[in-house]
PDB file of C-alpha atoms and ligand atoms in Angstrom:
ATOM      1  CA  MET A  14     122.086 130.229  90.804  1.00 51.00           C
ATOM      2  CA  GLU A  15     118.759 131.812  89.986  1.00 60.00           C
ATOM      3  CA  VAL A  16     116.847 132.802  93.149  1.00 52.00           C
ATOM      4  CA  THR A  17     113.207 131.851  92.782  1.00 53.00           C
ATOM      5  CA  GLN A  18     110.384 133.700  94.524  1.00 52.00           C
ATOM      6  CA  GLU A  19     109.895 130.658  96.756  1.00 52.00           C
ATOM      7  CA  MET A  20     113.558 130.691  97.841  1.00 49.00           C
ATOM      8  CA  SER A  21     113.596 134.427  98.531  1.00 49.00           C
ATOM      9  CA  GLN A  22     110.693 133.968 100.947  1.00 57.00           C
ATOM     10  CA  VAL A  23     112.591 131.448 103.086  1.00 60.00           C
ATOM     11  CA  THR A  24     113.091 132.878 106.578  1.00 67.00           C
ATOM     12  CA  VAL A  25     116.406 132.310 108.298  1.00 81.00           C
ATOM     13  CA  MET A  26     115.351 130.661 111.532  1.00 90.00           C
ATOM     14  CA  PRO A  27     117.548 130.299 114.610  1.00 96.00           C
ATOM     15  CA  ARG A  28     118.707 126.731 115.035  1.00 97.00           C
ATOM     16  CA  ILE A  29     120.016 124.570 117.847  1.00 98.00           C
ATOM     17  CA  GLY A  30     123.558 125.684 118.689  1.00 98.00           C
ATOM     18  CA  ASP A  31     123.055 129.257 117.424  1.00 98.00           C
ATOM     19  CA  LYS A  32     123.513 132.276 119.650  1.00 98.00           C
ATOM     20  CA  ALA A  33     120.076 133.480 120.719  1.00 98.00           C
ATOM     21  CA  PRO A  34     119.327 136.705 118.816  1.00 98.00           C
ATOM     22  CA  ASP A  35     119.142 139.701 121.136  1.00 98.00           C
ATOM     23  CA  PHE A  36     116.276 142.198 121.029  1.00 98.00           C
ATOM     24  CA  THR A  37     114.486 144.868 122.999  1.00 98.00           C
ATOM     25  CA  ALA A  38     110.751 144.618 123.468  1.00 98.00           C
ATOM     26  CA  ASN A  39     107.853 146.018 125.408  1.00 98.00           C
ATOM     27  CA  THR A  40     106.564 143.485 127.928  1.00 98.00           C
ATOM     28  CA  THR A  41     104.120 143.187 130.803  1.00 98.00           C
ATOM     29  CA  ILE A  42     106.959 144.186 133.170  1.00 98.00           C
ATOM     30  CA  GLY A  43     108.012 147.132 130.967  1.00 98.00           C
ATOM     31  CA  PRO A  44     110.735 147.423 128.320  1.00 98.00           C
ATOM     32  CA  VAL A  45     113.186 144.505 128.351  1.00 98.00           C
ATOM     33  CA  ARG A  46     116.517 143.933 126.630  1.00 98.00           C
ATOM     34  CA  PHE A  47     116.569 140.167 126.249  1.00 98.00           C
ATOM     35  CA  SER A  48     120.310 139.766 126.978  1.00 98.00           C
ATOM     36  CA  ASP A  49     119.876 141.679 130.271  1.00 98.00           C
ATOM     37  CA  TYR A  50     116.871 139.587 131.274  1.00 98.00           C
ATOM     38  CA  ALA A  51     118.632 136.334 130.348  1.00 98.00           C
ATOM     39  CA  LYS A  52     122.019 137.165 131.883  1.00 97.00           C
ATOM     40  CA  ASP A  53     123.563 134.151 133.672  1.00 96.00           C
ATOM     41  CA  HIS A  54     120.300 132.169 133.600  1.00 98.00           C
ATOM     42  CA  TRP A  55     118.628 129.482 131.598  1.00 98.00           C
ATOM     43  CA  VAL A  56     115.669 131.069 129.815  1.00 98.00           C
ATOM     44  CA  ILE A  57     112.594 129.595 128.205  1.00 99.00           C
ATOM     45  CA  LEU A  58     111.298 131.954 125.524  1.00 98.00           C
ATOM     46  CA  PHE A  59     107.901 130.773 124.317  1.00 98.00           C
ATOM     47  CA  SER A  60     105.244 132.111 121.995  1.00 98.00           C
ATOM     48  CA  HIS A  61     101.489 131.630 121.919  1.00 98.00           C
ATOM     49  CA  PRO A  62      99.119 132.509 119.069  1.00 98.00           C
ATOM     50  CA  ALA A  63      96.760 134.922 120.814  1.00 98.00           C
ATOM     51  CA  ASP A  64      95.551 136.293 124.142  1.00 98.00           C
ATOM     52  CA  PHE A  65      92.004 135.434 125.296  1.00 98.00           C
ATOM     53  CA  THR A  66      92.040 132.071 123.504  1.00 98.00           C
ATOM     54  CA  PRO A  67      91.368 128.743 125.184  1.00 98.00           C
ATOM     55  CA  VAL A  68      94.423 126.593 124.451  1.00 98.00           C
ATOM     56  CA  CYS A  69      96.781 129.504 125.146  1.00 98.00           C
ATOM     57  CA  THR A  70      95.051 130.131 128.474  1.00 98.00           C
ATOM     58  CA  THR A  71      95.685 126.529 129.535  1.00 98.00           C
ATOM     59  CA  GLU A  72      99.312 126.731 128.400  1.00 98.00           C
ATOM     60  CA  LEU A  73     100.229 130.008 130.088  1.00 98.00           C
ATOM     61  CA  SER A  74      98.417 128.822 133.215  1.00 98.00           C
ATOM     62  CA  GLY A  75     100.657 125.741 133.062  1.00 98.00           C
ATOM     63  CA  PHE A  76     103.778 127.896 132.898  1.00 98.00           C
ATOM     64  CA  ALA A  77     102.486 130.046 135.778  1.00 98.00           C
ATOM     65  CA  LYS A  78     101.614 127.079 138.014  1.00 98.00           C
ATOM     66  CA  ASN A  79     105.055 125.558 137.419  1.00 98.00           C
ATOM     67  CA  LYS A  80     106.969 128.809 137.937  1.00 98.00           C
ATOM     68  CA  PRO A  81     108.278 127.682 141.372  1.00 98.00           C
ATOM     69  CA  GLU A  82     109.834 124.650 139.658  1.00 98.00           C
ATOM     70  CA  PHE A  83     111.379 126.803 136.905  1.00 98.00           C
ATOM     71  CA  ASP A  84     112.720 129.144 139.626  1.00 98.00           C
ATOM     72  CA  ALA A  85     114.247 126.144 141.416  1.00 98.00           C
ATOM     73  CA  LEU A  86     115.897 125.161 138.126  1.00 98.00           C
ATOM     74  CA  GLY A  87     117.402 128.652 137.787  1.00 98.00           C
ATOM     75  CA  THR A  88     115.280 129.234 134.703  1.00 98.00           C
ATOM     76  CA  LYS A  89     113.486 132.416 133.736  1.00 98.00           C
ATOM     77  CA  LEU A  90     110.337 132.448 131.626  1.00 98.00           C
ATOM     78  CA  ILE A  91     109.355 134.989 128.998  1.00 98.00           C
ATOM     79  CA  GLY A  92     106.269 134.669 126.794  1.00 98.00           C
ATOM     80  CA  LEU A  93     105.337 136.365 123.531  1.00 98.00           C
ATOM     81  CA  SER A  94     102.402 136.898 121.253  1.00 98.00           C
ATOM     82  CA  ILE A  95     101.509 139.252 118.447  1.00 98.00           C
ATOM     83  CA  ASP A  96      99.139 141.199 120.680  1.00 98.00           C
ATOM     84  CA  SER A  97      99.203 144.653 122.244  1.00 98.00           C
ATOM     85  CA  ILE A  98     100.327 145.336 125.775  1.00 98.00           C
ATOM     86  CA  HIS A  99      96.699 146.297 126.555  1.00 98.00           C
ATOM     87  CA  ALA A 100      95.477 142.868 125.462  1.00 98.00           C
ATOM     88  CA  HIS A 101      98.182 141.197 127.558  1.00 98.00           C
ATOM     89  CA  LEU A 102      97.266 143.198 130.674  1.00 98.00           C
ATOM     90  CA  GLY A 103      93.551 142.519 130.207  1.00 98.00           C
ATOM     91  CA  TRP A 104      94.126 138.787 129.710  1.00 98.00           C
ATOM     92  CA  VAL A 105      96.485 138.427 132.704  1.00 98.00           C
ATOM     93  CA  ASN A 106      93.916 140.201 134.857  1.00 98.00           C
ATOM     94  CA  ASN A 107      91.021 138.174 133.441  1.00 98.00           C
ATOM     95  CA  VAL A 108      92.694 134.795 134.037  1.00 98.00           C
ATOM     96  CA  ASP A 109      93.738 135.847 137.542  1.00 98.00           C
ATOM     97  CA  LYS A 110      90.183 137.003 138.334  1.00 98.00           C
ATOM     98  CA  ASN A 111      88.529 133.881 136.904  1.00 98.00           C
ATOM     99  CA  THR A 112      90.955 131.169 137.983  1.00 98.00           C
ATOM    100  CA  GLY A 113      93.338 132.670 140.556  1.00 98.00           C
ATOM    101  CA  VAL A 114      96.321 131.885 138.298  1.00 98.00           C
ATOM    102  CA  TYR A 115      98.612 134.879 137.835  1.00 98.00           C
ATOM    103  CA  PHE A 116     101.040 135.003 134.902  1.00 98.00           C
ATOM    104  CA  ASP A 117     104.034 136.039 136.980  1.00 98.00           C
ATOM    105  CA  PHE A 118     106.520 136.342 134.109  1.00 98.00           C
ATOM    106  CA  PRO A 119     106.948 138.931 131.360  1.00 98.00           C
ATOM    107  CA  ILE A 120     104.952 138.571 128.154  1.00 98.00           C
ATOM    108  CA  ILE A 121     106.293 140.379 125.084  1.00 98.00           C
ATOM    109  CA  ALA A 122     103.808 142.535 123.162  1.00 98.00           C
ATOM    110  CA  ASP A 123     105.150 141.785 119.684  1.00 98.00           C
ATOM    111  CA  ILE A 124     102.616 143.813 117.798  1.00 98.00           C
ATOM    112  CA  ASP A 125     105.154 144.706 115.038  1.00 97.00           C
ATOM    113  CA  MET A 126     106.146 140.983 114.779  1.00 97.00           C
ATOM    114  CA  LYS A 127     109.813 141.940 115.192  1.00 98.00           C
ATOM    115  CA  VAL A 128     110.722 139.218 117.687  1.00 98.00           C
ATOM    116  CA  SER A 129     108.412 136.579 116.154  1.00 98.00           C
ATOM    117  CA  LYS A 130     110.169 137.019 112.823  1.00 97.00           C
ATOM    118  CA  LEU A 131     113.628 137.089 114.428  1.00 97.00           C
ATOM    119  CA  TYR A 132     112.940 133.702 116.057  1.00 98.00           C
ATOM    120  CA  GLY A 133     110.983 132.090 113.231  1.00 97.00           C
ATOM    121  CA  MET A 134     107.835 131.980 115.355  1.00 98.00           C
ATOM    122  CA  LEU A 135     105.751 133.364 112.512  1.00 97.00           C
ATOM    123  CA  GLN A 136     105.265 130.445 110.145  1.00 96.00           C
ATOM    124  CA  PRO A 137     103.040 131.848 107.381  1.00 96.00           C
ATOM    125  CA  ASN A 138     101.718 128.549 106.088  1.00 96.00           C
ATOM    126  CA  GLU A 139     100.267 127.955 109.569  1.00 97.00           C
ATOM    127  CA  SER A 140      99.237 131.580 110.196  1.00 97.00           C
ATOM    128  CA  GLU A 141     100.305 134.906 108.706  1.00 96.00           C
ATOM    129  CA  THR A 142      99.255 136.866 111.768  1.00 96.00           C
ATOM    130  CA  ALA A 143      99.710 134.645 114.822  1.00 98.00           C
ATOM    131  CA  ALA A 144     102.885 133.076 116.192  1.00 98.00           C
ATOM    132  CA  VAL A 145     103.005 129.294 116.370  1.00 98.00           C
ATOM    133  CA  ARG A 146     103.555 127.666 119.778  1.00 98.00           C
ATOM    134  CA  ALA A 147     107.358 127.818 119.915  1.00 98.00           C
ATOM    135  CA  VAL A 148     109.597 127.022 122.886  1.00 98.00           C
ATOM    136  CA  PHE A 149     113.273 128.055 122.866  1.00 98.00           C
ATOM    137  CA  PHE A 150     115.541 126.683 125.601  1.00 98.00           C
ATOM    138  CA  ILE A 151     118.456 129.100 125.954  1.00 98.00           C
ATOM    139  CA  ASP A 152     121.440 128.402 128.219  1.00 98.00           C
ATOM    140  CA  PRO A 153     123.340 130.906 130.400  1.00 98.00           C
ATOM    141  CA  LYS A 154     125.806 131.493 127.529  1.00 98.00           C
ATOM    142  CA  MET A 155     122.860 132.591 125.363  1.00 98.00           C
ATOM    143  CA  LYS A 156     123.127 129.496 123.184  1.00 98.00           C
ATOM    144  CA  ILE A 157     119.908 127.938 121.836  1.00 98.00           C
ATOM    145  CA  ARG A 158     119.916 124.350 123.088  1.00 98.00           C
ATOM    146  CA  LEU A 159     116.505 122.955 122.147  1.00 98.00           C
ATOM    147  CA  ILE A 160     113.561 124.185 120.092  1.00 98.00           C
ATOM    148  CA  MET A 161     109.968 122.968 120.031  1.00 98.00           C
ATOM    149  CA  TYR A 162     107.293 124.044 117.561  1.00 98.00           C
ATOM    150  CA  TYR A 163     103.623 123.183 117.940  1.00 98.00           C
ATOM    151  CA  PRO A 164     100.799 124.253 115.638  1.00 98.00           C
ATOM    152  CA  LEU A 165      97.933 126.529 116.603  1.00 98.00           C
ATOM    153  CA  ASN A 166      95.514 123.751 117.479  1.00 97.00           C
ATOM    154  CA  VAL A 167      97.646 121.536 119.751  1.00 98.00           C
ATOM    155  CA  GLY A 168      98.779 122.555 123.224  1.00 98.00           C
ATOM    156  CA  ARG A 169     102.239 121.749 124.523  1.00 98.00           C
ATOM    157  CA  ASN A 170     103.144 119.252 127.249  1.00 98.00           C
ATOM    158  CA  MET A 171     104.427 120.891 130.440  1.00 98.00           C
ATOM    159  CA  ASP A 172     105.913 117.636 131.754  1.00 98.00           C
ATOM    160  CA  GLU A 173     107.973 117.361 128.570  1.00 98.00           C
ATOM    161  CA  ILE A 174     109.109 120.986 128.792  1.00 98.00           C
ATOM    162  CA  ILE A 175     110.357 120.401 132.353  1.00 98.00           C
ATOM    163  CA  ARG A 176     111.816 116.986 131.457  1.00 98.00           C
ATOM    164  CA  VAL A 177     113.958 118.318 128.605  1.00 98.00           C
ATOM    165  CA  LEU A 178     115.094 121.302 130.687  1.00 98.00           C
ATOM    166  CA  LYS A 179     116.274 118.884 133.397  1.00 98.00           C
ATOM    167  CA  ALA A 180     117.863 116.661 130.733  1.00 98.00           C
ATOM    168  CA  LEU A 181     119.828 119.575 129.240  1.00 98.00           C
ATOM    169  CA  LYS A 182     121.042 120.661 132.674  1.00 98.00           C
ATOM    170  CA  THR A 183     121.941 117.079 133.655  1.00 98.00           C
ATOM    171  CA  SER A 184     123.868 116.604 130.415  1.00 98.00           C
ATOM    172  CA  ASP A 185     125.878 119.793 131.041  1.00 98.00           C
ATOM    173  CA  GLU A 186     126.513 119.046 134.702  1.00 98.00           C
ATOM    174  CA  HIS A 187     127.623 115.422 134.319  1.00 98.00           C
ATOM    175  CA  GLY A 188     128.865 115.162 130.704  1.00 97.00           C
ATOM    176  CA  VAL A 189     126.333 112.460 129.880  1.00 98.00           C
ATOM    177  CA  ALA A 190     123.540 111.893 127.385  1.00 98.00           C
ATOM    178  CA  LEU A 191     119.965 110.933 128.141  1.00 98.00           C
ATOM    179  CA  PRO A 192     118.151 108.008 126.550  1.00 98.00           C
ATOM    180  CA  LEU A 193     114.632 107.621 125.225  1.00 98.00           C
ATOM    181  CA  ASN A 194     111.976 108.737 127.723  1.00 98.00           C
ATOM    182  CA  TRP A 195     114.609 109.509 130.387  1.00 98.00           C
ATOM    183  CA  THR A 196     113.342 111.083 133.561  1.00 97.00           C
ATOM    184  CA  PRO A 197     115.424 112.333 136.503  1.00 96.00           C
ATOM    185  CA  GLY A 198     116.632 109.493 138.742  1.00 96.00           C
ATOM    186  CA  GLU A 199     116.961 107.029 135.875  1.00 97.00           C
ATOM    187  CA  LYS A 200     120.263 105.763 134.457  1.00 97.00           C
ATOM    188  CA  VAL A 201     122.140 108.034 132.057  1.00 98.00           C
ATOM    189  CA  ILE A 202     124.256 107.217 129.008  1.00 98.00           C
ATOM    190  CA  VAL A 203     128.024 107.593 129.281  1.00 97.00           C
ATOM    191  CA  PRO A 204     129.632 108.986 126.119  1.00 95.00           C
ATOM    192  CA  PRO A 205     130.908 106.249 123.792  1.00 94.00           C
ATOM    193  CA  PRO A 206     134.671 105.649 123.595  1.00 95.00           C
ATOM    194  CA  LYS A 207     136.607 107.563 120.941  1.00 95.00           C
ATOM    195  CA  THR A 208     139.800 105.511 120.761  1.00 97.00           C
ATOM    196  CA  LEU A 209     140.729 101.841 120.769  1.00 97.00           C
ATOM    197  CA  SER A 210     142.219 102.122 124.263  1.00 97.00           C
ATOM    198  CA  GLU A 211     139.053 103.807 125.558  1.00 96.00           C
ATOM    199  CA  MET A 212     137.033 101.041 123.922  1.00 95.00           C
ATOM    200  CA  LYS A 213     139.163  98.364 125.624  1.00 96.00           C
ATOM    201  CA  ALA A 214     138.691 100.116 128.983  1.00 95.00           C
ATOM    202  CA  ARG A 215     134.965 100.332 128.389  1.00 95.00           C
ATOM    203  CA  ILE A 216     134.733  96.630 127.530  1.00 95.00           C
ATOM    204  CA  GLU A 217     136.594  95.797 130.763  1.00 95.00           C
ATOM    205  CA  ASP A 218     134.560  98.193 132.928  1.00 94.00           C
ATOM    206  CA  VAL A 219     132.166  96.058 134.973  1.00 94.00           C
ATOM    207  CA  SER A 220     130.638  98.995 136.828  1.00 94.00           C
ATOM    208  CA  LEU A 221     128.415 100.005 133.881  1.00 96.00           C
ATOM    209  CA  GLU A 222     125.162  98.541 132.576  1.00 96.00           C
ATOM    210  CA  LYS A 223     126.206  97.703 129.023  1.00 96.00           C
ATOM    211  CA  VAL A 224     124.527  96.528 125.836  1.00 95.00           C
ATOM    212  CA  ASP A 225     127.965  96.807 124.228  1.00 95.00           C
ATOM    213  CA  PHE A 226     130.910  99.230 124.360  1.00 94.00           C
ATOM    214  CA  TYR A 227     128.953 101.963 122.546  1.00 95.00           C
ATOM    215  CA  LEU A 228     125.815 101.800 124.698  1.00 97.00           C
ATOM    216  CA  ALA A 229     126.575 101.936 128.391  1.00 97.00           C
ATOM    217  CA  LYS A 230     124.552 103.395 131.243  1.00 97.00           C
ATOM    218  CA  LYS A 231     125.258 104.364 134.823  1.00 97.00           C
ATOM    219  CA  ASN A 232     123.479 105.835 137.809  1.00 96.00           C
ATOM    220  CA  LEU A 233     124.202 109.411 138.812  1.00 96.00           C
ATOM    221  CA  ASN A 234     125.061 109.576 142.493  1.00 75.00           C
TER     222      ASN A 234
HETATM  223  C1  BEZ B 323      93.764 128.715 121.262  1.00 81.89           C
HETATM  224  O1  BEZ B 323      94.667 129.052 122.035  1.00 81.89           O
HETATM  225  O2  BEZ B 323      92.780 128.119 121.643  1.00 81.89           O
HETATM  226  C2  BEZ B 323      93.934 129.023 119.821  1.00 81.89           C
HETATM  227  C3  BEZ B 323      94.583 130.166 119.421  1.00 81.89           C
HETATM  228  C4  BEZ B 323      94.723 130.445 118.075  1.00 81.89           C
HETATM  229  C5  BEZ B 323      94.199 129.574 117.142  1.00 81.89           C
HETATM  230  C6  BEZ B 323      93.580 128.399 117.557  1.00 81.89           C
HETATM  231  C7  BEZ B 323      93.439 128.120 118.902  1.00 81.89           C
END
C-alpha cells in the first residue's frame, strides 16, 4: 500500500485498554518518573493549553479544590502543559496569591512536547503549540481506562470527572456496569447472561429490577 503524506502524519495515540506509556519529566515537584508516581494508585493525567490563561485557571483551580476528594478516592493528580517550569511556578504562585487556591499536585513542564506527543495531547488541527484539554484515567495496573478530550475553548466538567472515576472504581469493585447518567447510590447494571442456563436463572430472579433478561439492575449494599 502506498503511504500518503496524510497517512504518515497520523499520530499513534494511546487508547482505552492500552498500557499507559511511561516517561520521565520535569514537574513542579521536581523530576518524576511517571510509573513511580503512579505506582499502586489510580492517576488522572490531564493537560491544559497554557499557564496564565482564564479557562485553564478555572480548571486547575477545580482540580485543586477537589483534591481532598481525589485523595479519598486513592487517586493522584498530575497536570501538564507545554510551558516552562518557570511559567508553572509563576502561575501557581499567582493563583494562590490572587485566589487562595494552591495547585497542590505536580504539573509537568513539557516544553519539548515529549509527553504531549506520547499521549496524543497535541492535536495539530486544534493547535500546533498547545496541548488540548485531555484527561487520562489510569488504573493501578497502569492501564488507560477512560480518555476525555476537550478543545481549547471549552472547559471540562469536574462533576463528570469525579463521576466517571467513581463509576470505574465501582465497576471494578462490584463487577457491574453503570447506566446512563449514573451517580453513586443509584442502581447498577448486572452483567447480562452468557448462556441459556444463566438466562433462565436471570428470568426467574425476582430480586432484580428488570426490563428483560439482558437489562437488569440492582442496588449495591
Ligand atoms: C484558556 O484557558 O482560557 C485558553 C487557553 C488557550 C486557548 C484558549 C483559551
